[in-house]
PDB file of N, CA and C in Angstrom:
ATOM      1  N   MET A   1       0.641  -1.081  -0.208  1.00 46.00           N
ATOM      2  CA  MET A   1      -0.225  -0.076  -0.134  1.00 46.00           C
ATOM      3  C   MET A   1       0.965   1.227   0.000  1.00 46.00           C
ATOM      4  N   SER A   2       1.703   1.405   0.572  1.00 54.00           N
ATOM      5  CA  SER A   2       2.387   2.561   0.930  1.00 54.00           C
ATOM      6  C   SER A   2       3.472   2.273  -0.233  1.00 54.00           C
ATOM      7  N   ASP A   3       3.484   1.473  -1.034  1.00 55.00           N
ATOM      8  CA  ASP A   3       4.250   1.772  -2.556  1.00 55.00           C
ATOM      9  C   ASP A   3       3.454   2.421  -3.377  1.00 55.00           C
ATOM     10  N   GLN A   4       1.989   2.043  -3.523  1.00 56.00           N
ATOM     11  CA  GLN A   4       1.369   2.584  -4.394  1.00 56.00           C
ATOM     12  C   GLN A   4       1.015   3.859  -3.978  1.00 56.00           C
ATOM     13  N   ASN A   5       1.018   4.400  -2.940  1.00 55.00           N
ATOM     14  CA  ASN A   5       0.901   5.451  -2.091  1.00 55.00           C
ATOM     15  C   ASN A   5       1.989   6.691  -2.542  1.00 55.00           C
ATOM     16  N   LYS A   6       3.356   6.206  -2.874  1.00 53.00           N
ATOM     17  CA  LYS A   6       4.572   6.833  -3.230  1.00 53.00           C
ATOM     18  C   LYS A   6       4.323   7.011  -4.639  1.00 53.00           C
ATOM     19  N   LEU A   7       3.930   5.857  -5.495  1.00 46.00           N
ATOM     20  CA  LEU A   7       4.009   6.087  -6.817  1.00 46.00           C
ATOM     21  C   LEU A   7       3.000   7.004  -7.399  1.00 46.00           C
ATOM     22  N   ALA A   8       2.026   6.945  -6.291  1.00 50.00           N
ATOM     23  CA  ALA A   8       0.817   8.041  -6.764  1.00 50.00           C
ATOM     24  C   ALA A   8       1.285   9.312  -6.596  1.00 50.00           C
ATOM     25  N   LYS A   9       2.258   9.833  -5.687  1.00 52.00           N
ATOM     26  CA  LYS A   9       2.603  11.337  -5.500  1.00 52.00           C
ATOM     27  C   LYS A   9       3.322  11.494  -6.269  1.00 52.00           C
ATOM     28  N   ASN A  10       4.659  10.521  -6.623  1.00 52.00           N
ATOM     29  CA  ASN A  10       5.165  10.654  -7.565  1.00 52.00           C
ATOM     30  C   ASN A  10       4.769  11.298  -9.158  1.00 52.00           C
ATOM     31  N   ILE A  11       3.862  10.341  -9.198  1.00 54.00           N
ATOM     32  CA  ILE A  11       3.214  10.627 -10.655  1.00 54.00           C
ATOM     33  C   ILE A  11       2.474  12.108 -10.603  1.00 54.00           C
ATOM     34  N   THR A  12       1.696  12.435  -9.713  1.00 56.00           N
ATOM     35  CA  THR A  12       1.211  13.224  -9.569  1.00 56.00           C
ATOM     36  C   THR A  12       1.907  14.532  -9.522  1.00 56.00           C
ATOM     37  N   SER A  13       3.064  14.515  -8.557  1.00 58.00           N
ATOM     38  CA  SER A  13       4.225  15.033  -8.412  1.00 58.00           C
ATOM     39  C   SER A  13       5.000  16.113  -9.923  1.00 58.00           C
ATOM     40  N   ASP A  14       5.091  14.462 -10.856  1.00 61.00           N
ATOM     41  CA  ASP A  14       5.542  14.980 -12.069  1.00 61.00           C
ATOM     42  C   ASP A  14       4.683  15.342 -13.104  1.00 61.00           C
ATOM     43  N   ASN A  15       3.197  15.214 -13.268  1.00 59.00           N
ATOM     44  CA  ASN A  15       2.537  15.646 -13.968  1.00 59.00           C
ATOM     45  C   ASN A  15       2.614  17.419 -13.757  1.00 59.00           C
ATOM     46  N   GLU A  16       2.742  17.833 -12.050  1.00 64.00           N
ATOM     47  CA  GLU A  16       2.477  19.419 -11.628  1.00 64.00           C
ATOM     48  C   GLU A  16       3.722  19.905 -12.284  1.00 64.00           C
ATOM     49  N   SER A  17       4.932  19.235 -12.136  1.00 67.00           N
ATOM     50  CA  SER A  17       5.962  20.075 -12.779  1.00 67.00           C
ATOM     51  C   SER A  17       5.773  20.089 -14.338  1.00 67.00           C
ATOM     52  N   ASN A  18       5.335  18.980 -14.822  1.00 65.00           N
ATOM     53  CA  ASN A  18       5.519  19.284 -16.582  1.00 65.00           C
ATOM     54  C   ASN A  18       4.704  20.322 -16.696  1.00 65.00           C
ATOM     55  N   ILE A  19       3.179  20.384 -16.034  1.00 65.00           N
ATOM     56  CA  ILE A  19       2.257  21.494 -16.306  1.00 65.00           C
ATOM     57  C   ILE A  19       2.550  22.959 -15.964  1.00 65.00           C
ATOM     58  N   SER A  20       3.488  23.206 -14.963  1.00 66.00           N
ATOM     59  CA  SER A  20       4.253  24.366 -14.643  1.00 66.00           C
ATOM     60  C   SER A  20       5.301  24.535 -15.264  1.00 66.00           C
ATOM     61  N   LYS A  21       5.888  24.017 -15.735  1.00 65.00           N
ATOM     62  CA  LYS A  21       7.061  23.879 -17.227  1.00 65.00           C
ATOM     63  C   LYS A  21       6.352  24.334 -18.438  1.00 65.00           C
ATOM     64  N   GLN A  22       5.200  23.612 -18.468  1.00 64.00           N
ATOM     65  CA  GLN A  22       4.176  24.148 -20.147  1.00 64.00           C
ATOM     66  C   GLN A  22       3.668  25.125 -20.079  1.00 64.00           C
ATOM     67  N   LYS A  23       3.244  25.782 -18.535  1.00 65.00           N
ATOM     68  CA  LYS A  23       3.133  27.623 -18.439  1.00 65.00           C
ATOM     69  C   LYS A  23       3.941  28.117 -18.559  1.00 65.00           C
ATOM     70  N   ILE A  24       5.538  28.092 -18.128  1.00 62.00           N
ATOM     71  CA  ILE A  24       6.441  28.490 -18.335  1.00 62.00           C
ATOM     72  C   ILE A  24       7.007  28.905 -19.847  1.00 62.00           C
ATOM     73  N   HIS A  25       6.749  27.699 -20.594  1.00 62.00           N
ATOM     74  CA  HIS A  25       7.224  27.704 -21.657  1.00 62.00           C
ATOM     75  C   HIS A  25       6.175  28.669 -23.084  1.00 62.00           C
ATOM     76  N   ALA A  26       4.924  28.488 -22.587  1.00 60.00           N
ATOM     77  CA  ALA A  26       4.268  29.098 -22.832  1.00 60.00           C
ATOM     78  C   ALA A  26       4.708  31.268 -22.943  1.00 60.00           C
ATOM     79  N   GLN A  27       4.677  31.201 -21.721  1.00 63.00           N
ATOM     80  CA  GLN A  27       4.906  32.618 -21.546  1.00 63.00           C
ATOM     81  C   GLN A  27       5.968  32.871 -22.340  1.00 63.00           C
ATOM     82  N   GLN A  28       6.818  32.316 -22.323  1.00 63.00           N
ATOM     83  CA  GLN A  28       8.224  32.324 -23.285  1.00 63.00           C
ATOM     84  C   GLN A  28       7.731  32.605 -24.553  1.00 63.00           C
ATOM     85  N   VAL A  29       7.099  32.051 -25.111  1.00 61.00           N
ATOM     86  CA  VAL A  29       6.708  31.818 -26.352  1.00 61.00           C
ATOM     87  C   VAL A  29       6.302  32.941 -26.827  1.00 61.00           C
ATOM     88  N   SER A  30       4.525  33.271 -25.562  1.00 66.00           N
ATOM     89  CA  SER A  30       4.095  34.443 -25.910  1.00 66.00           C
ATOM     90  C   SER A  30       5.378  35.939 -26.017  1.00 66.00           C
ATOM     91  N   ILE A  31       5.653  35.477 -25.029  1.00 65.00           N
ATOM     92  CA  ILE A  31       6.439  37.092 -25.229  1.00 65.00           C
ATOM     93  C   ILE A  31       7.418  37.018 -26.666  1.00 65.00           C
ATOM     94  N   LYS A  32       8.063  35.926 -26.811  1.00 72.00           N
ATOM     95  CA  LYS A  32       8.919  35.833 -27.931  1.00 72.00           C
ATOM     96  C   LYS A  32       7.912  36.194 -29.604  1.00 72.00           C
ATOM     97  N   SER A  33       6.877  35.976 -29.526  1.00 82.00           N
ATOM     98  CA  SER A  33       5.974  36.182 -30.604  1.00 82.00           C
ATOM     99  C   SER A  33       5.492  37.824 -30.532  1.00 82.00           C
ATOM    100  N   TRP A  34       5.551  38.556 -29.175  1.00 83.00           N
ATOM    101  CA  TRP A  34       5.018  39.572 -29.165  1.00 83.00           C
ATOM    102  C   TRP A  34       6.457  40.680 -29.823  1.00 83.00           C
ATOM    103  N   THR A  35       7.636  40.379 -29.375  1.00 86.00           N
ATOM    104  CA  THR A  35       8.774  41.267 -29.892  1.00 86.00           C
ATOM    105  C   THR A  35       8.548  41.052 -31.174  1.00 86.00           C
ATOM    106  N   GLN A  36       8.382  39.809 -31.681  1.00 88.00           N
ATOM    107  CA  GLN A  36       8.720  39.243 -33.106  1.00 88.00           C
ATOM    108  C   GLN A  36       7.416  40.638 -33.593  1.00 88.00           C
ATOM    109  N   LYS A  37       5.972  40.352 -33.385  1.00 90.00           N
ATOM    110  CA  LYS A  37       5.223  41.190 -33.786  1.00 90.00           C
ATOM    111  C   LYS A  37       5.296  42.677 -33.917  1.00 90.00           C
ATOM    112  N   ILE A  38       6.348  43.043 -32.813  1.00 92.00           N
ATOM    113  CA  ILE A  38       6.685  44.881 -33.210  1.00 92.00           C
ATOM    114  C   ILE A  38       8.167  44.899 -33.889  1.00 92.00           C
ATOM    115  N   LEU A  39       8.686  43.877 -33.926  1.00 93.00           N
ATOM    116  CA  LEU A  39      10.073  44.167 -34.979  1.00 93.00           C
ATOM    117  C   LEU A  39       9.420  43.829 -36.312  1.00 93.00           C
ATOM    118  N   VAL A  40       8.241  43.446 -36.420  1.00 93.00           N
ATOM    119  CA  VAL A  40       7.784  43.478 -37.785  1.00 93.00           C
ATOM    120  C   VAL A  40       7.183  44.792 -37.757  1.00 93.00           C
ATOM    121  N   VAL A  41       6.521  45.263 -37.276  1.00 94.00           N
ATOM    122  CA  VAL A  41       5.514  46.430 -37.186  1.00 94.00           C
ATOM    123  C   VAL A  41       6.732  47.408 -37.729  1.00 94.00           C
ATOM    124  N   LEU A  42       7.972  47.498 -36.753  1.00 97.00           N
ATOM    125  CA  LEU A  42       8.901  48.896 -36.587  1.00 97.00           C
ATOM    126  C   LEU A  42       9.853  48.614 -38.326  1.00 97.00           C
ATOM    127  N   LEU A  43       9.782  47.381 -38.758  1.00 97.00           N
ATOM    128  CA  LEU A  43      10.349  47.069 -39.886  1.00 97.00           C
ATOM    129  C   LEU A  43       9.404  47.832 -41.129  1.00 97.00           C
ATOM    130  N   CYS A  44       8.549  47.304 -41.301  1.00 97.00           N
ATOM    131  CA  CYS A  44       7.232  47.999 -42.154  1.00 97.00           C
ATOM    132  C   CYS A  44       6.856  49.253 -41.768  1.00 97.00           C
ATOM    133  N   MET A  45       7.608  50.088 -40.936  1.00 97.00           N
ATOM    134  CA  MET A  45       7.382  51.494 -40.711  1.00 97.00           C
ATOM    135  C   MET A  45       8.430  52.103 -41.338  1.00 97.00           C
ATOM    136  N   ALA A  46       9.700  51.628 -41.153  1.00 98.00           N
ATOM    137  CA  ALA A  46      10.977  52.161 -41.801  1.00 98.00           C
ATOM    138  C   ALA A  46      10.531  51.829 -43.232  1.00 98.00           C
ATOM    139  N   SER A  47      10.186  50.277 -43.677  1.00 98.00           N
ATOM    140  CA  SER A  47      10.160  50.425 -45.271  1.00 98.00           C
ATOM    141  C   SER A  47       9.348  51.610 -45.654  1.00 98.00           C
ATOM    142  N   PHE A  48       8.429  51.865 -44.991  1.00 97.00           N
ATOM    143  CA  PHE A  48       7.061  52.272 -45.752  1.00 97.00           C
ATOM    144  C   PHE A  48       7.983  54.053 -45.748  1.00 97.00           C
ATOM    145  N   TYR A  49       8.461  54.149 -44.508  1.00 97.00           N
ATOM    146  CA  TYR A  49       9.053  55.418 -44.691  1.00 97.00           C
ATOM    147  C   TYR A  49      10.252  55.619 -45.629  1.00 97.00           C
ATOM    148  N   GLY A  50      10.696  54.797 -45.916  1.00 97.00           N
ATOM    149  CA  GLY A  50      11.924  54.807 -46.790  1.00 97.00           C
ATOM    150  C   GLY A  50      11.677  55.119 -48.548  1.00 97.00           C
ATOM    151  N   GLY A  51      10.272  54.103 -48.403  1.00 97.00           N
ATOM    152  CA  GLY A  51       9.876  53.965 -50.162  1.00 97.00           C
ATOM    153  C   GLY A  51       9.274  55.658 -50.043  1.00 97.00           C
ATOM    154  N   TRP A  52       9.059  55.908 -49.126  1.00 93.00           N
ATOM    155  CA  TRP A  52       8.203  57.450 -49.215  1.00 93.00           C
ATOM    156  C   TRP A  52       8.943  58.704 -49.523  1.00 93.00           C
ATOM    157  N   LYS A  53      10.197  58.394 -49.107  1.00 94.00           N
ATOM    158  CA  LYS A  53      11.325  59.849 -48.925  1.00 94.00           C
ATOM    159  C   LYS A  53      11.659  59.416 -50.615  1.00 94.00           C
ATOM    160  N   SER A  54      12.061  58.060 -50.935  1.00 96.00           N
ATOM    161  CA  SER A  54      12.686  57.677 -52.286  1.00 96.00           C
ATOM    162  C   SER A  54      11.909  58.486 -53.288  1.00 96.00           C
ATOM    163  N   TYR A  55      10.305  58.229 -53.233  1.00 92.00           N
ATOM    164  CA  TYR A  55       9.469  58.164 -54.221  1.00 92.00           C
ATOM    165  C   TYR A  55       9.692  59.980 -54.474  1.00 92.00           C
ATOM    166  N   GLU A  56       9.723  60.630 -53.207  1.00 89.00           N
ATOM    167  CA  GLU A  56       9.917  61.965 -53.061  1.00 89.00           C
ATOM    168  C   GLU A  56      11.031  62.784 -54.186  1.00 89.00           C
ATOM    169  N   SER A  57      12.179  61.944 -53.443  1.00 91.00           N
ATOM    170  CA  SER A  57      13.458  62.400 -54.129  1.00 91.00           C
ATOM    171  C   SER A  57      13.227  62.220 -55.695  1.00 91.00           C
ATOM    172  N   ASN A  58      12.588  61.277 -55.947  1.00 93.00           N
ATOM    173  CA  ASN A  58      13.076  60.716 -57.760  1.00 93.00           C
ATOM    174  C   ASN A  58      11.710  62.005 -58.173  1.00 93.00           C
ATOM    175  N   MET A  59      10.792  62.393 -57.626  1.00 90.00           N
ATOM    176  CA  MET A  59      10.077  63.170 -58.110  1.00 90.00           C
ATOM    177  C   MET A  59      10.686  64.913 -58.217  1.00 90.00           C
ATOM    178  N   VAL A  60      11.985  65.047 -57.279  1.00 89.00           N
ATOM    179  CA  VAL A  60      12.184  66.136 -57.065  1.00 89.00           C
ATOM    180  C   VAL A  60      13.129  65.869 -58.391  1.00 89.00           C
ATOM    181  N   ASN A  61      13.828  65.269 -58.673  1.00 91.00           N
ATOM    182  CA  ASN A  61      14.879  64.785 -59.427  1.00 91.00           C
ATOM    183  C   ASN A  61      14.276  64.870 -60.974  1.00 91.00           C
ATOM    184  N   GLU A  62      13.184  64.459 -61.268  1.00 91.00           N
ATOM    185  CA  GLU A  62      12.228  64.570 -62.308  1.00 91.00           C
ATOM    186  C   GLU A  62      12.010  65.741 -62.643  1.00 91.00           C
ATOM    187  N   CYS A  63      11.394  66.290 -61.749  1.00 89.00           N
ATOM    188  CA  CYS A  63      11.215  68.306 -61.849  1.00 89.00           C
ATOM    189  C   CYS A  63      12.312  68.580 -62.271  1.00 89.00           C
ATOM    190  N   THR A  64      13.404  68.484 -61.794  1.00 89.00           N
ATOM    191  CA  THR A  64      14.802  69.481 -61.949  1.00 89.00           C
ATOM    192  C   THR A  64      15.739  69.462 -63.379  1.00 89.00           C
ATOM    193  N   ALA A  65      15.241  67.909 -63.517  1.00 90.00           N
ATOM    194  CA  ALA A  65      15.880  66.927 -65.269  1.00 90.00           C
ATOM    195  C   ALA A  65      14.630  67.754 -66.121  1.00 90.00           C
ATOM    196  N   ASN A  66      13.370  68.368 -66.059  1.00 88.00           N
ATOM    197  CA  ASN A  66      12.778  68.721 -66.854  1.00 88.00           C
ATOM    198  C   ASN A  66      12.414  70.385 -66.764  1.00 88.00           C
ATOM    199  N   GLY A  67      13.345  70.913 -65.933  1.00 88.00           N
ATOM    200  CA  GLY A  67      13.885  72.511 -66.301  1.00 88.00           C
ATOM    201  C   GLY A  67      12.976  72.836 -64.881  1.00 88.00           C
ATOM    202  N   GLY A  68      12.461  72.542 -64.398  1.00 86.00           N
ATOM    203  CA  GLY A  68      11.283  73.100 -63.111  1.00 86.00           C
ATOM    204  C   GLY A  68      12.009  73.338 -61.866  1.00 86.00           C
ATOM    205  N   GLN A  69      11.520  73.752 -60.743  1.00 86.00           N
ATOM    206  CA  GLN A  69      11.738  73.535 -59.708  1.00 86.00           C
ATOM    207  C   GLN A  69      10.566  73.478 -58.662  1.00 86.00           C
ATOM    208  N   MET A  70      11.183  73.023 -57.352  1.00 83.00           N
ATOM    209  CA  MET A  70      10.225  72.687 -56.307  1.00 83.00           C
ATOM    210  C   MET A  70       9.448  73.623 -55.272  1.00 83.00           C
ATOM    211  N   VAL A  71       7.870  73.608 -55.484  1.00 84.00           N
ATOM    212  CA  VAL A  71       7.714  75.115 -54.632  1.00 84.00           C
ATOM    213  C   VAL A  71       7.028  74.040 -53.719  1.00 84.00           C
ATOM    214  N   ASP A  72       6.833  74.836 -52.475  1.00 80.00           N
ATOM    215  CA  ASP A  72       6.176  74.468 -51.314  1.00 80.00           C
ATOM    216  C   ASP A  72       4.894  74.674 -51.099  1.00 80.00           C
ATOM    217  N   GLY A  73       3.721  73.837 -51.481  1.00 74.00           N
ATOM    218  CA  GLY A  73       2.512  74.239 -51.632  1.00 74.00           C
ATOM    219  C   GLY A  73       2.214  73.902 -49.825  1.00 74.00           C
ATOM    220  N   GLN A  74       0.622  73.887 -49.546  1.00 71.00           N
ATOM    221  CA  GLN A  74       0.352  74.245 -48.114  1.00 71.00           C
ATOM    222  C   GLN A  74       0.756  72.186 -47.363  1.00 71.00           C
ATOM    223  N   LYS A  75       0.169  71.070 -48.298  1.00 74.00           N
ATOM    224  CA  LYS A  75       0.829  70.178 -47.819  1.00 74.00           C
ATOM    225  C   LYS A  75       1.440  69.405 -48.626  1.00 74.00           C
ATOM    226  N   THR A  76       1.626  69.807 -49.781  1.00 77.00           N
ATOM    227  CA  THR A  76       2.357  69.314 -50.919  1.00 77.00           C
ATOM    228  C   THR A  76       3.421  69.813 -51.653  1.00 77.00           C
ATOM    229  N   MET A  77       4.137  69.036 -51.848  1.00 79.00           N
ATOM    230  CA  MET A  77       5.167  70.026 -52.933  1.00 79.00           C
ATOM    231  C   MET A  77       4.706  69.794 -54.588  1.00 79.00           C
ATOM    232  N   MET A  78       5.120  70.886 -55.117  1.00 84.00           N
ATOM    233  CA  MET A  78       4.439  70.965 -56.607  1.00 84.00           C
ATOM    234  C   MET A  78       5.484  71.512 -57.499  1.00 84.00           C
ATOM    235  N   CYS A  79       5.543  70.860 -58.857  1.00 84.00           N
ATOM    236  CA  CYS A  79       6.921  71.339 -59.233  1.00 84.00           C
ATOM    237  C   CYS A  79       6.507  72.467 -60.618  1.00 84.00           C
ATOM    238  N   GLN A  80       7.242  73.619 -60.470  1.00 83.00           N
ATOM    239  CA  GLN A  80       6.701  74.716 -61.004  1.00 83.00           C
ATOM    240  C   GLN A  80       7.922  74.937 -62.166  1.00 83.00           C
ATOM    241  N   LEU A  81       7.021  74.531 -63.477  1.00 82.00           N
ATOM    242  CA  LEU A  81       7.873  74.561 -64.761  1.00 82.00           C
ATOM    243  C   LEU A  81       8.286  76.224 -64.784  1.00 82.00           C
ATOM    244  N   SER A  82       9.563  76.715 -65.661  1.00 74.00           N
ATOM    245  CA  SER A  82      10.104  77.523 -65.775  1.00 74.00           C
ATOM    246  C   SER A  82       9.546  78.148 -67.458  1.00 74.00           C
TER     247      SER A  82
END
């Protein structure tokens, strides 16, 4: 009888330790997942900003190549041909 009780306690103890390890592992995965999501969002924002600035630069270069100059509008840049 006492051997069966010890065995039952060991099995219960092992199950509890496995469950606690799974909870810790789930938290680590969750944290890793959030940091990856934040990194992806930051990289997307940087890529969008870089593309936007590249587009602006190309428009300025095209304007000056055609003999114009950039004029500041209220919210936009405009090419004024001479």
